[in-house]
């Protein structure tokens, strides 16, 4: 069955996903929407936040702006064998209590009469969008985060076979630092969303 994602949105811990499925009998697209508070897989969150890189590029923000941007959704419209992406985001402002609300200019997948190649989705954006859509389908199909009451809270040990002990320890330290930095960034972004009422 032919199908396509049209919207992904996160607000106040609620996930809204819209998609269309082609109805061959009626020769038209049937619209569907899922609204759910089940937390998604971490990969879903990560692939959504990756779109912040593209917001910085499309909106021509200064270098370093990406870390101040929180992605809360995308919309994809389809017309005349082309599709158009708009990214929705919040950007923290230094001298304002509220963030900047961003809806990027639409980026088409392919050039058309009104849009040349330089204004279309980059290869990187198309790749990241495809990865996000893949996670969206997994969420729609019920593949979401699983919480266990008996989950082991001890971090898993990373095995680096064939490495000398000292090098092994260095790589583990670097990995753990990366995890700490990533957690700090996600905490900061969550606080921004919570302050604006997008999550509880």
N, CA and C of each residue as an Amber inpcrd file, in Angstrom:
protein
   600
   0.8450000  -1.1970000   0.0000000   0.0000000   0.0000000   0.0000000
   0.8820000   1.2480000   0.0000000   0.5590000   2.1620000  -0.8850000
   1.3170000   3.4080000  -0.9520000   0.8630000   4.3480000   0.1630000
   1.8220000   4.8840000   0.8890000   1.4850000   5.7780000   1.9900000
   2.5820000   6.8280000   2.1610000   2.2390000   7.9060000   2.8670000
   3.2080000   8.9890000   3.0310000   2.9020000   9.7960000   4.2920000
   3.9530000  10.2250000   4.9760000   3.8290000  11.0600000   6.1720000
   3.5170000  12.4920000   5.7500000   2.5930000  13.1470000   6.4650000
   2.2790000  14.5500000   6.1730000   2.5860000  15.4850000   7.3430000
   2.6570000  14.9330000   8.5610000   2.9090000  15.8090000   9.7120000
   3.4470000  15.0180000  10.8980000   4.4120000  15.6140000  11.5700000
   4.9130000  15.1080000  12.8470000   4.9740000  16.3090000  13.7790000
   4.3310000  16.2130000  14.9280000   4.3150000  17.3460000  15.8560000
   4.3800000  16.8520000  17.2920000   5.1660000  17.5710000  18.1040000
   5.2960000  17.2490000  19.5240000   4.8930000  18.4750000  20.3290000
   3.9700000  18.2840000  21.2800000   3.5510000  19.3930000  22.1390000
   3.0380000  18.8450000  23.4620000   3.6110000  19.3440000  24.5560000
   3.1980000  18.9460000  25.9050000   3.2060000  17.4280000  26.0810000
   4.2370000  16.7840000  25.5660000   4.3600000  15.3430000  25.7130000
   3.4140000  14.5400000  24.8540000   2.7160000  15.2000000  23.9540000
   1.7540000  14.5320000  23.0680000   2.3100000  14.5100000  21.6490000
   2.2350000  13.3510000  21.0360000   2.7750000  13.1640000  19.6880000
   1.6260000  13.0440000  18.6930000   1.6430000  13.9210000  17.7060000
   0.6330000  13.8940000  16.6500000   1.3140000  13.5200000  15.3430000
   0.8680000  12.4440000  14.7370000   1.4140000  12.0040000  13.4590000
   0.2770000  11.8530000  12.4610000   0.4200000  12.4980000  11.3350000
  -0.5880000  12.4160000  10.2720000   0.0470000  11.7900000   9.0380000
  -0.7440000  11.0060000   8.3280000  -0.2530000  10.3680000   7.1100000
  -1.4200000  10.1080000   6.1700000  -1.0800000   9.7520000   4.9500000
  -2.0840000   9.4460000   3.9330000  -1.7940000   8.0820000   3.3290000
  -2.8580000   7.3590000   3.0070000  -2.7460000   6.0700000   2.3250000
  -3.5690000   6.1280000   1.0430000  -2.9730000   5.6410000  -0.0340000
  -3.6540000   5.7430000  -1.3220000  -4.7630000   4.6980000  -1.4390000
  -5.9620000   5.1740000  -1.7250000  -7.1350000   4.3240000  -1.9000000
  -7.3240000   4.0950000  -3.4000000  -6.9340000   2.9220000  -3.8690000
  -6.9900000   2.6440000  -5.3060000  -8.4230000   2.6230000  -5.8250000
  -9.3390000   2.1510000  -5.0060000 -10.7330000   2.0820000  -5.4520000
 -11.3000000   3.4790000  -5.6870000 -11.0000000   4.4020000  -4.7750000
 -11.5090000   5.7730000  -4.9060000 -10.5320000   6.6730000  -5.6510000
  -9.3400000   6.1350000  -5.9680000  -8.2650000   6.8940000  -6.6250000
  -8.0080000   8.2290000  -5.9300000  -7.8770000   8.1530000  -4.6030000
  -7.5440000   9.3500000  -3.8370000  -6.8280000   8.9390000  -2.5570000
  -6.2970000   9.9160000  -1.8530000  -5.5510000   9.6520000  -0.6310000
  -6.4600000   9.7600000   0.5850000  -6.5080000   8.7000000   1.3870000
  -7.2510000   8.7260000   2.6480000  -6.3490000   9.2940000   3.7430000
  -6.8890000  10.1870000   4.5530000  -6.1130000  10.8590000   5.5960000
  -6.2930000  10.1620000   6.9490000  -5.2040000  10.0480000   7.6980000
  -5.2180000   9.4240000   9.0190000  -4.3950000  10.2690000   9.9870000
  -4.7910000  10.2760000  11.2530000  -4.0450000  10.9990000  12.2890000
  -4.0110000  10.1710000  13.5630000  -2.8380000  10.0920000  14.1610000
  -2.6490000   9.4300000  15.4480000  -2.2040000  10.4750000  16.4620000
  -2.9110000  10.5560000  17.5870000  -2.5230000  11.4380000  18.6940000
  -2.2760000  10.5460000  19.8990000  -1.0650000  10.5800000  20.4380000
  -0.6870000   9.6130000  21.4670000   0.3400000  10.2210000  22.4200000
   0.2710000   9.8190000  23.6800000   1.2320000  10.2910000  24.6760000
   2.2760000   9.2370000  25.0270000   2.2590000   8.1070000  24.3450000
   3.3040000   7.1150000  24.5690000   4.6520000   7.7030000  24.1620000
   5.6660000   7.6000000  25.0110000   6.9820000   8.1100000  24.6190000
   7.5490000   7.2960000  23.4630000   8.2120000   7.9490000  22.5220000
   8.7930000   7.2300000  21.3870000  10.1570000   6.6460000  21.7290000
  10.6930000   5.8990000  20.8020000  12.0660000   5.4300000  20.9260000
  13.0170000   6.6270000  20.9570000  14.1720000   6.4630000  21.5820000
  15.1610000   7.5510000  21.6290000  15.5910000   7.9480000  20.2230000
  15.6150000   6.9780000  19.3200000  16.0130000   7.2730000  17.9400000
  15.0530000   8.2570000  17.2860000  13.7840000   8.1790000  17.6430000
  12.7860000   9.1210000  17.1190000  13.1570000  10.5390000  17.5550000
  13.4210000  10.7150000  18.8490000  13.7630000  12.0400000  19.3710000
  15.0430000  12.5720000  18.7350000  16.0290000  11.6980000  18.6000000
  17.3090000  12.1180000  18.0430000  17.1720000  12.5450000  16.5870000
  16.4140000  11.7720000  15.8160000  16.2720000  12.0990000  14.3970000
  15.4140000  13.3410000  14.1900000  14.5040000  13.6060000  15.1190000
  13.7360000  14.8480000  15.0510000  14.6480000  16.0380000  15.3430000
  15.4730000  15.9190000  16.3810000  16.3280000  17.0370000  16.7750000
  17.4350000  17.3110000  15.7630000  17.8330000  16.3070000  14.9990000
  18.8410000  16.5020000  13.9490000  18.4030000  17.5800000  12.9600000
  17.0900000  17.7650000  12.8240000  16.5840000  18.7620000  11.8800000
  16.9800000  20.1840000  12.2760000  17.4480000  20.3720000  13.5240000
  17.9030000  21.7000000  13.9620000  19.0610000  22.1920000  13.1020000
  19.9110000  21.2760000  12.6470000  21.0100000  21.6690000  11.7640000
  20.4840000  22.3370000  10.5030000  19.3970000  21.8170000   9.9850000
  18.8450000  22.3360000   8.7330000  18.0700000  23.6340000   8.9520000
  17.4890000  23.8060000  10.1410000  16.8420000  25.0840000  10.4550000
  17.8850000  26.1980000  10.4430000  19.0360000  25.9320000  11.0500000
  20.1200000  26.9230000  11.0620000  20.5340000  27.2950000   9.6440000
  20.6310000  26.2990000   8.7800000  21.0450000  26.5540000   7.3970000
  19.9610000  27.2870000   6.6120000  18.7290000  26.8040000   6.6740000
  17.6460000  27.3920000   5.8850000  17.3610000  28.8260000   6.3150000
  17.3680000  29.0700000   7.6200000  17.0560000  30.4080000   8.1460000
  18.2850000  31.3110000   8.2030000  19.4300000  30.7810000   7.7800000
  20.6680000  31.5630000   7.7010000  21.0550000  32.1600000   9.0510000
  20.9180000  31.3400000  10.1020000  21.3250000  31.7750000  11.4360000
  22.8410000  31.7050000  11.5600000  23.3500000  32.3700000  12.6000000
  24.7870000  32.3790000  12.8500000  25.2620000  30.9950000  13.2890000
  26.5630000  30.7690000  13.1480000  27.1330000  29.5090000  13.6060000
  26.9210000  29.3810000  15.1110000  26.6060000  28.1990000  15.5540000
  26.3580000  27.9730000  16.9700000  24.9000000  28.0800000  17.3510000
  24.0490000  28.5140000  16.4210000  22.6260000  28.6780000  16.7370000
  21.9280000  27.3410000  16.9310000  22.4600000  26.2980000  16.3230000
  21.7920000  24.9920000  16.3680000  21.5320000  24.5190000  17.7930000
  22.4770000  24.7750000  18.6980000  22.3130000  24.2950000  20.0780000
  21.2140000  25.0470000  20.8240000  20.7230000  26.1530000  20.2610000
  19.6400000  26.9170000  20.8890000  18.2750000  26.5880000  20.2780000
  18.2640000  25.6580000  19.3430000  17.0410000  25.3400000  18.6030000
  16.4720000  23.9980000  19.0530000  15.1790000  23.9760000  19.3030000
  14.4640000  22.7400000  19.6390000  13.4220000  22.4950000  18.5560000
  13.4550000  21.3300000  17.9650000  12.5080000  20.9860000  16.9050000
  11.2360000  20.4100000  17.5200000  10.0900000  20.9530000  17.1110000
   8.8290000  20.3920000  17.6150000   7.9370000  19.8580000  16.5060000
   8.4620000  19.7480000  15.2910000   7.6650000  19.1060000  14.2570000
   8.0880000  19.4330000  12.8390000   7.4650000  18.7260000  11.9100000
   7.6360000  18.9900000  10.4810000   6.2920000  18.7830000   9.7980000
   6.0950000  19.4620000   8.6900000   4.9480000  19.1870000   7.8250000
   5.4730000  18.9340000   6.4180000   4.8230000  18.0150000   5.7340000
   5.2200000  17.6710000   4.3660000   3.9710000  17.7100000   3.5000000
   3.9830000  18.5580000   2.5020000   2.8510000  18.6460000   1.5730000
   3.2780000  18.0870000   0.2230000   2.2920000  17.5970000  -0.5270000
   2.5670000  16.9250000  -1.7980000   1.7430000  17.5820000  -2.9010000
   2.4180000  17.8460000  -4.0350000   1.7330000  18.5170000  -5.1330000
   2.5020000  18.3090000  -6.4330000   1.8050000  17.8430000  -7.4530000
   2.3990000  17.7160000  -8.7890000   3.7240000  16.9420000  -8.7830000
   3.7090000  15.7580000  -8.2120000   4.8840000  14.8870000  -8.1860000
   6.0670000  15.4870000  -7.4320000   5.8070000  16.4120000  -6.5440000
   6.8580000  16.9990000  -5.7190000   6.3690000  17.0340000  -4.2780000
   7.2820000  17.1670000  -3.3500000   6.8710000  17.3320000  -1.9570000
   7.6610000  18.4690000  -1.3210000   7.0370000  19.1110000  -0.3440000
   7.5830000  20.3320000   0.2460000   7.6520000  20.1700000   1.7620000
   8.8030000  20.4740000   2.3260000   9.0350000  20.3060000   3.7600000
   9.1010000  21.6530000   4.4710000   8.3740000  21.7500000   5.5840000
   8.4820000  22.8890000   6.4970000   8.8610000  22.3330000   7.8660000
   9.8840000  22.9140000   8.4850000  10.3260000  22.4760000   9.8080000
   9.8410000  23.4840000  10.8440000   9.2410000  22.9760000  11.9200000
   8.7410000  23.8320000  13.0020000   9.6910000  23.7230000  14.1900000
  10.0480000  24.8710000  14.7600000  11.0480000  24.8610000  15.8280000
  10.8780000  26.0490000  16.7620000  11.5970000  25.9840000  17.8850000
  11.7100000  27.0970000  18.8290000  13.1870000  27.4240000  18.9760000
  13.5060000  28.7090000  19.0030000  14.8980000  29.1350000  19.1780000
  15.0010000  30.0230000  20.4080000  15.8640000  29.6460000  21.3100000
  16.0770000  30.4280000  22.5240000  16.6670000  31.7900000  22.1680000
  16.1510000  32.8550000  22.7940000  16.6250000  34.2160000  22.5700000
  17.2960000  34.7380000  23.8330000  18.3700000  35.4770000  23.6490000
  19.1590000  35.9480000  24.7810000  18.4090000  36.9640000  25.6260000
  17.6810000  37.8800000  24.9910000  17.0530000  38.9860000  25.7140000
  15.5310000  38.9270000  25.7020000  14.9830000  37.7340000  25.5970000
  13.5280000  37.5700000  25.6140000  13.1590000  36.3880000  26.5010000
  12.0230000  36.5050000  27.1720000  11.5660000  35.4140000  28.0250000
  10.9840000  34.2640000  27.2110000  10.4610000  34.5800000  26.0480000
   9.8660000  33.5570000  25.1860000  10.7790000  33.2890000  23.9970000
  10.7820000  32.0580000  23.5030000  11.6170000  31.7400000  22.3520000
  11.0050000  32.2370000  21.0470000  11.8210000  32.2700000  20.0340000
  11.3430000  32.5770000  18.6880000  10.6410000  31.3470000  18.1210000
   9.4450000  31.5330000  17.6050000   8.7090000  30.4440000  16.9620000
   9.0730000  30.4460000  15.4830000   9.5180000  29.3100000  14.9930000
  10.0350000  29.2320000  13.6230000   9.2340000  28.2470000  12.7890000
   8.8390000  28.6820000  11.6200000   8.3620000  27.8060000  10.5540000
   9.2350000  28.1230000   9.3450000  10.0880000  27.2090000   8.9790000
  11.0290000  27.5020000   7.9010000  10.3020000  27.6870000   6.5660000
  10.9180000  28.4200000   5.6410000  10.3750000  28.4320000   4.2770000
  10.3190000  27.0030000   3.7370000   9.3140000  26.7200000   2.9340000
   9.1530000  25.3660000   2.3910000  10.3220000  25.0140000   1.4790000
  10.8150000  23.8130000   1.6460000  11.8890000  23.3070000   0.7960000
  11.3370000  22.1740000  -0.0670000  11.3000000  22.3550000  -1.4020000
  10.8350000  21.2680000  -2.2670000  11.8990000  20.1860000  -2.4090000
  11.4520000  18.9850000  -2.7180000  12.3960000  17.8890000  -2.9190000
  13.1290000  18.0260000  -4.2440000  12.4390000  18.5730000  -5.2580000
  13.0190000  18.6800000  -6.5980000  12.7670000  20.0680000  -7.1670000
  13.6210000  20.4990000  -8.0800000  13.4050000  21.8050000  -8.7130000
  12.1010000  21.8170000  -9.5040000  11.5060000  22.9830000  -9.5980000
  10.3300000  23.1580000 -10.4480000  10.3960000  24.5380000 -11.0860000
   9.3390000  24.9410000 -11.7340000   9.3610000  26.2060000 -12.4440000
   9.6640000  27.4020000 -11.5790000   9.2660000  27.3420000 -10.3130000
   9.4390000  28.4930000  -9.4240000  10.6230000  28.3440000  -8.4850000
  11.3070000  27.2230000  -8.5440000  12.3680000  26.9650000  -7.5670000
  13.5270000  26.2310000  -8.2300000  14.7120000  26.8200000  -8.1570000
  15.8950000  26.1870000  -8.7130000  16.5410000  25.2660000  -7.6840000
  17.5430000  24.5160000  -8.1250000  18.1230000  23.4610000  -7.3000000
  18.6650000  23.9690000  -5.9710000  19.2630000  25.1790000  -5.9560000
  19.8740000  25.6700000  -4.7170000  18.8620000  25.9560000  -3.6180000
  17.5790000  26.0380000  -3.9770000  16.5380000  26.2800000  -2.9780000
  15.7800000  25.0030000  -2.6070000  16.2550000  23.8780000  -3.1170000
  15.6070000  22.5920000  -2.8190000  16.2530000  21.9390000  -1.5970000
  15.6830000  20.8320000  -1.1720000  16.2880000  20.0720000  -0.0750000
  17.6940000  19.6310000  -0.4750000  18.6310000  19.7960000   0.4340000
  19.9670000  19.2630000   0.2060000  19.9240000  17.7420000   0.3440000
  20.9840000  17.0890000  -0.1240000  21.0410000  15.6340000   0.0290000
  21.0020000  15.2380000   1.4990000  21.6680000  16.0410000   2.3420000
  21.6870000  15.7530000   3.7800000  20.2970000  15.9050000   4.3860000
  19.5710000  16.9440000   3.9790000  18.2230000  17.1540000   4.5060000
  17.2960000  16.0270000   4.0600000  17.3880000  15.6290000   2.7980000
  16.5500000  14.5350000   2.2960000  16.8430000  13.2400000   3.0470000
  18.1160000  13.0000000   3.3340000  18.5040000  11.7940000   4.0780000
  17.9620000  11.8290000   5.5020000  18.1100000  12.9740000   6.1680000
  17.6380000  13.0850000   7.5550000  16.1130000  13.0250000   7.6320000
  15.4400000  13.5770000   6.6370000  13.9780000  13.4930000   6.6040000
  13.5320000  12.0470000   6.4330000  14.2060000  11.3170000   5.5590000
  13.8690000   9.9090000   5.3450000  14.0480000   9.1000000   6.6330000
  15.1220000   9.3880000   7.3770000  15.3670000   8.6870000   8.6400000
  14.2880000   9.0250000   9.6670000  13.8550000  10.2840000   9.6930000
  12.7900000  10.6910000  10.6130000  11.4730000  10.0240000  10.2370000
  11.1680000   9.9680000   8.9530000   9.9380000   9.3120000   8.5030000
   9.9430000   7.8290000   8.8790000  11.0950000   7.2100000   8.7890000
  11.2100000   5.7940000   9.1720000  10.8380000   5.6050000  10.6430000
  11.3290000   6.5070000  11.5010000  10.9820000   6.4300000  12.9240000
   9.5050000   6.7310000  13.1510000   8.9410000   7.6430000  12.3620000
   7.5140000   7.9680000  12.4880000   6.6570000   6.7450000  12.1760000
   7.0150000   6.0060000  11.1380000   6.2540000   4.7960000  10.8000000
   6.3550000   3.7620000  11.9200000   7.5300000   3.6620000  12.5310000
   7.6890000   2.7140000  13.6340000   6.7740000   3.1050000  14.7960000
   6.6810000   4.4040000  15.0620000   5.8080000   4.8720000  16.1470000
   4.3490000   4.5680000  15.8200000   3.9480000   4.8540000  14.5910000
   2.5680000   4.5990000  14.1610000   2.2240000   3.1150000  14.2950000
   3.1890000   2.2620000  13.9830000   2.9560000   0.8200000  14.0190000
   3.1220000   0.2240000  15.4160000   3.3770000   1.0840000  16.4060000
   3.4170000   0.6120000  17.7870000   4.7870000   0.3290000  18.3540000
   5.8410000   0.5950000  17.5850000   7.2020000   0.3670000  18.0690000
   7.6610000   1.6250000  18.8080000   7.4790000   1.6200000  20.1160000
   7.7620000   2.8050000  20.9390000   8.6550000   2.4290000  22.1140000
   8.9810000   3.4170000  22.9300000   9.8290000   3.1610000  24.0950000
   9.1170000   2.2090000  25.0390000   9.8720000   1.2670000  25.5940000
   9.3110000   0.3010000  26.5280000   9.9140000   0.5410000  27.9020000
   9.0890000   0.8570000  28.8760000   9.5640000   1.0740000  30.2430000
   9.3840000  -0.2010000  31.0480000  10.4130000  -0.6000000  31.7540000
  10.3420000  -1.8090000  32.5810000  10.5080000  -1.4460000  34.0500000
   9.6260000  -1.9850000  34.8870000   9.7310000  -1.7480000  36.3240000
  10.9770000  -2.4000000  36.9070000  11.5140000  -3.3950000  36.1900000
  12.6560000  -4.1340000  36.7080000  13.9070000  -3.8740000  35.8740000
  13.9350000  -2.7490000  35.1860000  15.0810000  -2.4410000  34.3270000
  16.3350000  -2.2600000  35.1700000  17.4380000  -2.7770000  34.6770000
  18.7190000  -2.6290000  35.3560000  19.2270000  -1.2180000  35.1280000
  19.4260000  -0.4600000  36.1930000  19.8600000   0.9220000  36.0820000
  21.3650000   1.0450000  35.8810000  22.1080000  -0.0780000  35.9790000
  23.5510000  -0.0220000  35.8110000  23.8960000   0.1510000  34.3430000
  24.7070000   1.1690000  33.9810000  25.0620000   1.3660000  32.5790000
  25.7480000   0.1300000  32.0140000  25.4350000  -0.1950000  30.7890000
  26.0490000  -1.3480000  30.1460000  27.5260000  -1.0900000  29.9140000
  28.3220000  -2.1320000  30.0500000  29.7460000  -2.0230000  29.7990000
  30.0040000  -2.1670000  28.3050000  30.9040000  -1.3500000  27.7990000
  31.2340000  -1.3940000  26.3850000  32.4770000  -2.2390000  26.2070000
  32.3890000  -3.2530000  25.3700000  33.5190000  -4.1350000  25.1240000
  34.2380000  -3.6920000  23.8670000  35.5120000  -3.3890000  23.9860000
  36.3140000  -2.9880000  22.8370000  37.3800000  -4.0550000  22.6400000
  37.0270000  -5.0970000  21.9320000  37.9040000  -6.2450000  21.7890000
  39.1320000  -5.8840000  20.9660000  40.2670000  -6.4820000  21.3540000
  41.4800000  -6.2880000  20.5900000  42.1990000  -4.9930000  20.8840000
  41.7310000  -4.1990000  21.8560000  42.3650000  -2.9310000  22.1900000
  43.2190000  -3.1040000  23.4500000  44.3670000  -2.4360000  23.5360000
  45.1410000  -2.4590000  24.7750000  44.3260000  -1.8730000  25.9090000
  44.5380000  -2.2930000  27.1550000  43.7440000  -1.8010000  28.2840000
  43.7040000  -0.2860000  28.3900000  44.8460000   0.4030000  28.2230000
  44.8740000   1.8670000  28.3510000  44.0200000   2.5200000  27.2790000
  44.1480000   2.0570000  26.0340000  43.3660000   2.6310000  24.9350000
  41.8840000   2.3430000  25.1350000  41.6000000   1.1280000  25.6380000
  40.2160000   0.7640000  25.9330000  39.6120000   1.7520000  26.9270000
  40.3470000   2.0570000  28.0100000  39.8490000   2.9850000  29.0230000
  39.6450000   4.3800000  28.4430000  40.5650000   4.8390000  27.5830000
  40.4440000   6.1640000  26.9760000  39.1850000   6.2560000  26.1280000
  38.9130000   5.2180000  25.3530000  37.7280000   5.2380000  24.5040000
  36.4560000   5.1910000  25.3420000  36.4900000   4.4320000  26.4320000
  35.3280000   4.3970000  27.3150000  35.0910000   5.7560000  27.9580000
  36.1760000   6.4320000  28.3830000  36.0400000   7.7650000  28.9750000
  35.4520000   8.7400000  27.9690000  35.9340000   8.6800000  26.7180000
  35.4210000   9.5810000  25.6820000  33.9500000   9.3090000  25.4110000
  33.5830000   8.0270000  25.3960000  32.1880000   7.6670000  25.1550000
  31.2940000   8.1750000  26.2830000  31.7580000   8.0010000  27.5240000
  30.9640000   8.4510000  28.6670000  30.8270000   9.9670000  28.6860000
  31.8930000  10.7030000  28.2840000  31.8080000  12.1620000  28.2090000
  30.8110000  12.5830000  27.1420000  30.8160000  11.8790000  26.0060000
  29.8420000  12.1680000  24.9450000  28.4220000  11.9800000  25.4640000
  28.1960000  10.9030000  26.2210000  26.8660000  10.6460000  26.7700000
  26.4420000  11.7450000  27.7430000  27.3950000  12.2220000  28.5680000
  27.0720000  13.2970000  29.5130000  26.7350000  14.5920000  28.7840000
  27.5370000  14.9270000  27.7530000  27.2770000  16.1510000  26.9850000
  25.9290000  16.0800000  26.2840000  25.6220000  14.9130000  25.7420000
  24.3480000  14.7290000  25.0490000  23.1790000  14.8820000  26.0190000
  23.3370000  14.3330000  27.2370000  22.2750000  14.4340000  28.2370000
  22.0490000  15.8850000  28.6420000  23.1410000  16.6640000  28.7860000
  23.0210000  18.0830000  29.1420000  22.2390000  18.8450000  28.0850000
  22.5680000  18.6010000  26.8060000  21.8960000  19.2970000  25.7140000
  20.4120000  18.9630000  25.6960000  20.0750000  17.6780000  25.8360000
  18.6710000  17.2800000  25.8200000  17.9180000  17.8560000  27.0190000
  18.5900000  17.9360000  28.1790000  17.9580000  18.5210000  29.3660000
  17.6660000  19.9960000  29.1510000  18.6270000  20.7010000  28.5530000
  18.4400000  22.1290000  28.2760000  17.2840000  22.3410000  27.3050000
  17.2240000  21.5210000  26.2660000  16.1580000  21.6610000  25.2730000
  14.8000000  21.3180000  25.8800000  14.7680000  20.2990000  26.7510000
  13.5110000  19.9300000  27.4020000  13.0220000  21.0480000  28.3140000
  13.9470000  21.7140000  28.9970000  13.5670000  22.8140000  29.8880000
  12.9600000  23.9600000  29.0960000  13.5170000  24.2390000  27.9170000
  12.9670000  25.2880000  27.0600000  11.5500000  24.9380000  26.6270000
  11.3290000  23.6980000  26.2280000   9.9920000  23.2610000  25.8250000
   9.0220000  23.2870000  26.9990000   9.5060000  22.8810000  28.1810000
   8.6420000  22.8670000  29.3600000   8.2380000  24.2870000  29.7560000
   9.1640000  25.2240000  29.6450000   8.8900000  26.6080000  30.0040000
   7.8140000  27.2120000  29.1230000   7.7630000  26.7500000  27.8810000
   6.7760000  27.2850000  26.9420000   5.4990000  26.4580000  26.9000000
   5.4250000  25.4190000  27.7340000   4.1990000  24.6360000  27.8130000
   4.0500000  23.5840000  26.7410000   5.1500000  23.2920000  25.9980000
   5.0460000  22.2840000  24.9480000   5.0990000  20.8760000  25.5200000
   5.6950000  20.7450000  26.6980000   5.6750000  19.4620000  27.3780000
   5.3280000  19.7070000  28.8350000   4.7830000  18.6800000  29.4800000
   4.3780000  18.8280000  30.8870000   5.5880000  18.7230000  31.7920000
